[in-house]
Coordinates of C-alpha atoms in Angstrom, one line a residue:
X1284 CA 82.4 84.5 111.6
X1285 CA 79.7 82.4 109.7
X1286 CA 79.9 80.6 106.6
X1287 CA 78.8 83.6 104.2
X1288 CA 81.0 86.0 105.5
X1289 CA 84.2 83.7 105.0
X1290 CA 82.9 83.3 101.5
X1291 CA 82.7 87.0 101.0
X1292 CA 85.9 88.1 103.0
X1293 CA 87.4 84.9 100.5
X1294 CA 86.1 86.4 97.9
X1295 CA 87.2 90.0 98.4
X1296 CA 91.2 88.8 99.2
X1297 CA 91.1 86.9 96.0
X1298 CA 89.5 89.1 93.8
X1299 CA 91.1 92.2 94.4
X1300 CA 94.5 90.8 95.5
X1301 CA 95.5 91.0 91.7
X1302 CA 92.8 93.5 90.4
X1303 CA 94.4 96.9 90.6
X1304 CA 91.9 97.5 93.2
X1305 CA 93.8 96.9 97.5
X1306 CA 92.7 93.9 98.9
X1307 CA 93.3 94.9 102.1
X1308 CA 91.3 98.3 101.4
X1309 CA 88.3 96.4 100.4
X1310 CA 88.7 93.9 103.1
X1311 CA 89.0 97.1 105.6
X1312 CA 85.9 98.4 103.6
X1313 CA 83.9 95.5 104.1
X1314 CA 84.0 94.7 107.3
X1315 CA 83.2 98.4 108.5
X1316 CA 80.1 98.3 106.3
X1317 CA 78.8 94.9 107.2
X1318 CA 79.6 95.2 110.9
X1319 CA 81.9 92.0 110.8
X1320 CA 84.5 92.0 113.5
X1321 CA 88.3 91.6 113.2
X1322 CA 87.7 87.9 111.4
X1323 CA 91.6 87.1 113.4
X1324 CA 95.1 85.9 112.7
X1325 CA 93.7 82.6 111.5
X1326 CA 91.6 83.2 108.5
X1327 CA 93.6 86.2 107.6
X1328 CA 96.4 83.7 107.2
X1329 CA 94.9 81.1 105.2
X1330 CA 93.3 83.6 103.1
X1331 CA 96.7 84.7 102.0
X1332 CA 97.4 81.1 102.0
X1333 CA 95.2 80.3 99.1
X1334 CA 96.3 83.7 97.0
X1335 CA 99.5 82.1 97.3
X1336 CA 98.2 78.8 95.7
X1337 CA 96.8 80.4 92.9
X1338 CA 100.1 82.2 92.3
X1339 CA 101.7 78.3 92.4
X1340 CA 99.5 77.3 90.1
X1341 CA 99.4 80.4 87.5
X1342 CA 103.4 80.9 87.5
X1343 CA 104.2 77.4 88.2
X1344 CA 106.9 76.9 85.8
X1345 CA 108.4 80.0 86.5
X1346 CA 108.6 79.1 90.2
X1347 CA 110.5 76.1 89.2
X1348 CA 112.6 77.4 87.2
X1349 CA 113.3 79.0 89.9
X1350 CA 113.9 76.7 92.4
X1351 CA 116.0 74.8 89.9
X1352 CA 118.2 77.6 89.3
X1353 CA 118.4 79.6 93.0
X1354 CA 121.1 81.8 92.0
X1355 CA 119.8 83.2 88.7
X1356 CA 118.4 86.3 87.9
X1357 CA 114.9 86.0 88.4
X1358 CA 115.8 85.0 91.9
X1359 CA 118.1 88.3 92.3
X1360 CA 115.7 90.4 91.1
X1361 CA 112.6 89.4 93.3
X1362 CA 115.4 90.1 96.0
X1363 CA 115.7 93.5 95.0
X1364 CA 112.7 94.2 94.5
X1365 CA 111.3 92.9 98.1
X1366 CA 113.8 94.9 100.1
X1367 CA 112.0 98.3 100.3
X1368 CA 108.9 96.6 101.4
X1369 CA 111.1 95.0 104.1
X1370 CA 112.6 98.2 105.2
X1371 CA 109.8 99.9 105.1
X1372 CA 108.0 97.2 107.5
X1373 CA 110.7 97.3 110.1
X1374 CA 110.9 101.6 110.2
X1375 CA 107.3 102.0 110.0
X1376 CA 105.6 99.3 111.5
X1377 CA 103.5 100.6 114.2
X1378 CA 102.2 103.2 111.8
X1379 CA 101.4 100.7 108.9
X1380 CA 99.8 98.8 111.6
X1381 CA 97.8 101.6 112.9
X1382 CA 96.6 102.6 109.0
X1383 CA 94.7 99.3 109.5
X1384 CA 91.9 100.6 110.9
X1385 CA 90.6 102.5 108.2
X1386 CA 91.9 106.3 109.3
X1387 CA 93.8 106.6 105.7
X1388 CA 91.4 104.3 103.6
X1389 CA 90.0 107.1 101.2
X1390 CA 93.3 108.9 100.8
X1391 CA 94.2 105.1 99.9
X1392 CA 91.7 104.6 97.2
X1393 CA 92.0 108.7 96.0
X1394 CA 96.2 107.6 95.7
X1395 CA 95.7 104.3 93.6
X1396 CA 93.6 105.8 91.6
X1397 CA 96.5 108.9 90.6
X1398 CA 98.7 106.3 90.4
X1399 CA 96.6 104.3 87.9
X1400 CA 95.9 107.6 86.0
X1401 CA 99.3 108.5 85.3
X1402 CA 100.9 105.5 84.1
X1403 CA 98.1 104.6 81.8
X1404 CA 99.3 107.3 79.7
X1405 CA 102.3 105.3 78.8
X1406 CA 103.3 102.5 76.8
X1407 CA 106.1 100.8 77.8
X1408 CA 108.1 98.4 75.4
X1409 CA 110.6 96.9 76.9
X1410 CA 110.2 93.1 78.0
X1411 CA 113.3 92.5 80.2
X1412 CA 113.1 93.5 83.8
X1413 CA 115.9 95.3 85.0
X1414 CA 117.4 95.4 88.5
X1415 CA 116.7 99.3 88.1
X1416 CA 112.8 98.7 87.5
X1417 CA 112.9 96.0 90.3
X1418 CA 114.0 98.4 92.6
X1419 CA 111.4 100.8 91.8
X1420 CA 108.8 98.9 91.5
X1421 CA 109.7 97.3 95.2
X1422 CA 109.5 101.1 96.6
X1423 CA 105.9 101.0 94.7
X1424 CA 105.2 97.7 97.3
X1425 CA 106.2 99.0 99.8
X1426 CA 104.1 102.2 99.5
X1427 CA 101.0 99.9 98.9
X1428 CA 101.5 98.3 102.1
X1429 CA 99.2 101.3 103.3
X1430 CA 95.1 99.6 102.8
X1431 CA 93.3 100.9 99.8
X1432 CA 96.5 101.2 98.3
X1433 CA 96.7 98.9 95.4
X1434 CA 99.8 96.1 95.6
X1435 CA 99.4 94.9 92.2
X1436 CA 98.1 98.4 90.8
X1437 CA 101.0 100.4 91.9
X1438 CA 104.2 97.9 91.1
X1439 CA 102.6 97.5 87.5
X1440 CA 102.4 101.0 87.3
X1441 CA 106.1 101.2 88.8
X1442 CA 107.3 99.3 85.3
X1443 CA 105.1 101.1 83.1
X1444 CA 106.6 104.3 84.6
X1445 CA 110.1 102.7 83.8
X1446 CA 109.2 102.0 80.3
X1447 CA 107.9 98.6 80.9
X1448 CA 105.8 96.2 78.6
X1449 CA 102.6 96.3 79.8
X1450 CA 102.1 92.3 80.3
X1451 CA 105.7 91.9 81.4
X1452 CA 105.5 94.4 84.1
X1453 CA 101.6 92.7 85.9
X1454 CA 104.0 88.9 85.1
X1455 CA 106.8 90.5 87.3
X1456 CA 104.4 91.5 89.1
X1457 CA 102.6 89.0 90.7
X1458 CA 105.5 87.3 90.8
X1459 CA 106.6 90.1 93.4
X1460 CA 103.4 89.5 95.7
X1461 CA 105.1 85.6 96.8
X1462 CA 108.1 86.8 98.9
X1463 CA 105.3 89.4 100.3
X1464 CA 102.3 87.2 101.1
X1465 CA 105.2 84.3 102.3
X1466 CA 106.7 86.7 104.3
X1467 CA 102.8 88.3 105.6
X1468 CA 102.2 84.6 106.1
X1469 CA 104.8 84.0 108.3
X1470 CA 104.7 86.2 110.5
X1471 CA 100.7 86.1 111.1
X1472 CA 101.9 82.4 111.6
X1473 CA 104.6 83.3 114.7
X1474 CA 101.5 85.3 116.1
X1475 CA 99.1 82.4 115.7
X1476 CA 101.9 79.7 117.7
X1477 CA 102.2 82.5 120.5
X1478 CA 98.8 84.0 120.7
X1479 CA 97.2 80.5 119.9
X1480 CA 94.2 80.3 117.6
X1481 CA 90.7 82.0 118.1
X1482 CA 88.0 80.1 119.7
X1483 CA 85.0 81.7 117.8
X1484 CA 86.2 80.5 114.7
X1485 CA 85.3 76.9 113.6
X1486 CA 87.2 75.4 111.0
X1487 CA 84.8 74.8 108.5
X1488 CA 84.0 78.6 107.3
X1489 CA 87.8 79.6 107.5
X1490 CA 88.8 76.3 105.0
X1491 CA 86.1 77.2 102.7
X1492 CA 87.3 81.1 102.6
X1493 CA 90.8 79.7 101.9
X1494 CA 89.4 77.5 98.9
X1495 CA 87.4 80.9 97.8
X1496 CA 90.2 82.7 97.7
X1497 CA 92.3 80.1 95.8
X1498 CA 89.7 80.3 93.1
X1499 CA 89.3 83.7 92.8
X1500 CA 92.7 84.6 92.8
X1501 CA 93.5 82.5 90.1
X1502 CA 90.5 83.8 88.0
X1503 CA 91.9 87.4 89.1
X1504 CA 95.3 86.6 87.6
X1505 CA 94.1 85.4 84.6
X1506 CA 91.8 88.1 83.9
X1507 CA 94.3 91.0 85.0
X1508 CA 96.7 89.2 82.0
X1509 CA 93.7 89.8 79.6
X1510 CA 93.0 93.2 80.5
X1511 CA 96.6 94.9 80.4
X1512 CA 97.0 92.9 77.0
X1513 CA 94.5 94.9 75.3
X1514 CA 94.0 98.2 77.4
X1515 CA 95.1 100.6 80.5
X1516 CA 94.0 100.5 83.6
X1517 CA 91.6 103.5 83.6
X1518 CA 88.6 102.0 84.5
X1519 CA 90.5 100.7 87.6
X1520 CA 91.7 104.4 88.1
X1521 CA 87.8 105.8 87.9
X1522 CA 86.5 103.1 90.3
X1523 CA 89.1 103.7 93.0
X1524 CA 88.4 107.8 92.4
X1525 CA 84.4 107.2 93.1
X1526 CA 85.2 104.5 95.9
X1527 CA 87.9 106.7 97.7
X1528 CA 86.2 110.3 97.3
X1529 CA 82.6 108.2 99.1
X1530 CA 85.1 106.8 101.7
X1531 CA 86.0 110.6 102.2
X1532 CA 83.0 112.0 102.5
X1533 CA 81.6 109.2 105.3
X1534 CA 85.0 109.5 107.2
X1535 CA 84.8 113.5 107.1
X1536 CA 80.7 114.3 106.8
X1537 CA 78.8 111.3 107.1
X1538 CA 80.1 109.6 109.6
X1539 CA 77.5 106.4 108.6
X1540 CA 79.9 103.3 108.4
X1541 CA 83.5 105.3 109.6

């Protein structure tokens, strides 16, 4: 793992963490096509680290209002809406860990990109989350755990589907993605105390992918708030149809990068 391809992989986790896009899809993506091995438990970790900072620093005073008020409904409803993804982890573990690979990548992309279609075409209104919506838009999370299956994509589309505003239901959101990437974080962080760190990685490259990510997560956020202010997410749904019928085709004809 050199320099460049910590800035890229940095770049990639940031970028499409919060564009309705799959992180982990692109990330999967990526590395096929440029040959770069499993980068390891340590630089995944801090890359998630530094999405997680820019969510600090985006949402920061709804985080402490938060942590002011523990037992208020904000709280409850991130609770809700993180339980399918936790269930889902602990029934389907081996499986979700075995989509990794790339096996289900286009199907990923080809999925998003329904899922994008069909809840551009409405309009929600409503700018209160329920614990109703929270619940369904955890069971969209939990789905997206699959790579080239867009987190933020599909739980946004989850509240638009339950009559959800628009800039309300990508807030709620990416507020959903903490308890997730904490909860990804600590457990790549048990592996990393028993497994121990990777030799081939130096320090530098992986702190400079962290900062990367940082960055462009925050400009992610920020732009994602723009776009569903003023329009769907159909461009989004067209990108992920083109990228996941080309996956397709090289995993089932091609065979050049799968």
């Amino acid at each position: 793992m050199n320099l460049w391809q910590a800035i890229l992989l940095g770049l990639v986790q940031g970028l499409c963490e919060f564009l309705p896009v799959s992180s982990s899809g692109h990330l999967v993506l990526f590395q096929t096509i440029l040959g770069v091995d499993d980068p390891g438990i340590l630089l995944d970790t801090l890359l998630h680290v530094g999405t997680l900072i820019a969510i600090f620093v985006a949402f920061w005073k709804d985080i402490w209002a938060m942590i002011r008020r523990p037992l208020s409904k904000p709280v409850y409803l991130l609770v809700v809406a993180t339980i399918p993804a936790v269930i889902a982890t602990l029934l389907l573990g081996d499986f979700f860990e075995t989509a990794f690979t790339g096996e289900f990548l286009g199907l990923g992309f080809l999925a998003t990109s329904v899922i994008l279609f069909v809840s551009g075409r409405r309009q929600g209104h409503r700018r209160e989350v329920t614990y109703a919506d929270a619940a369904v838009m955890g069971c969209f999370q939990a789905f997206a755990i699959l790579p080239g299956v867009s987190r933020s994509g599909s739980t946004i589309s989850g509240g638009l589907l339950r009559g959800v505003d628009r800039e309300e239901a990508a807030r709620f959101s990416f507020l959903m993605s903490i308890p997730a990437i904490l909860g990804s974080v600590v457990l790549q962080v048990k592996d990393l105390v028993t497994g121990g760190i990777e030799t081939s990685l130096t320090l530098g490259p992986v702190i400079v992918g962290m900062v990367v990510a940082a960055l462009s997560s925050l400009a992610a956020i920020k732009l994602m708030l723009c776009i569903v202010r003023r329009t769907n997410l159909k461009w989004f749904a067209l990108y992920t149809a083109v990228l996941g019928v080309l996956v397709c085709l090289d995993q089932w004809v091609f065979h050049i990068f799968f």
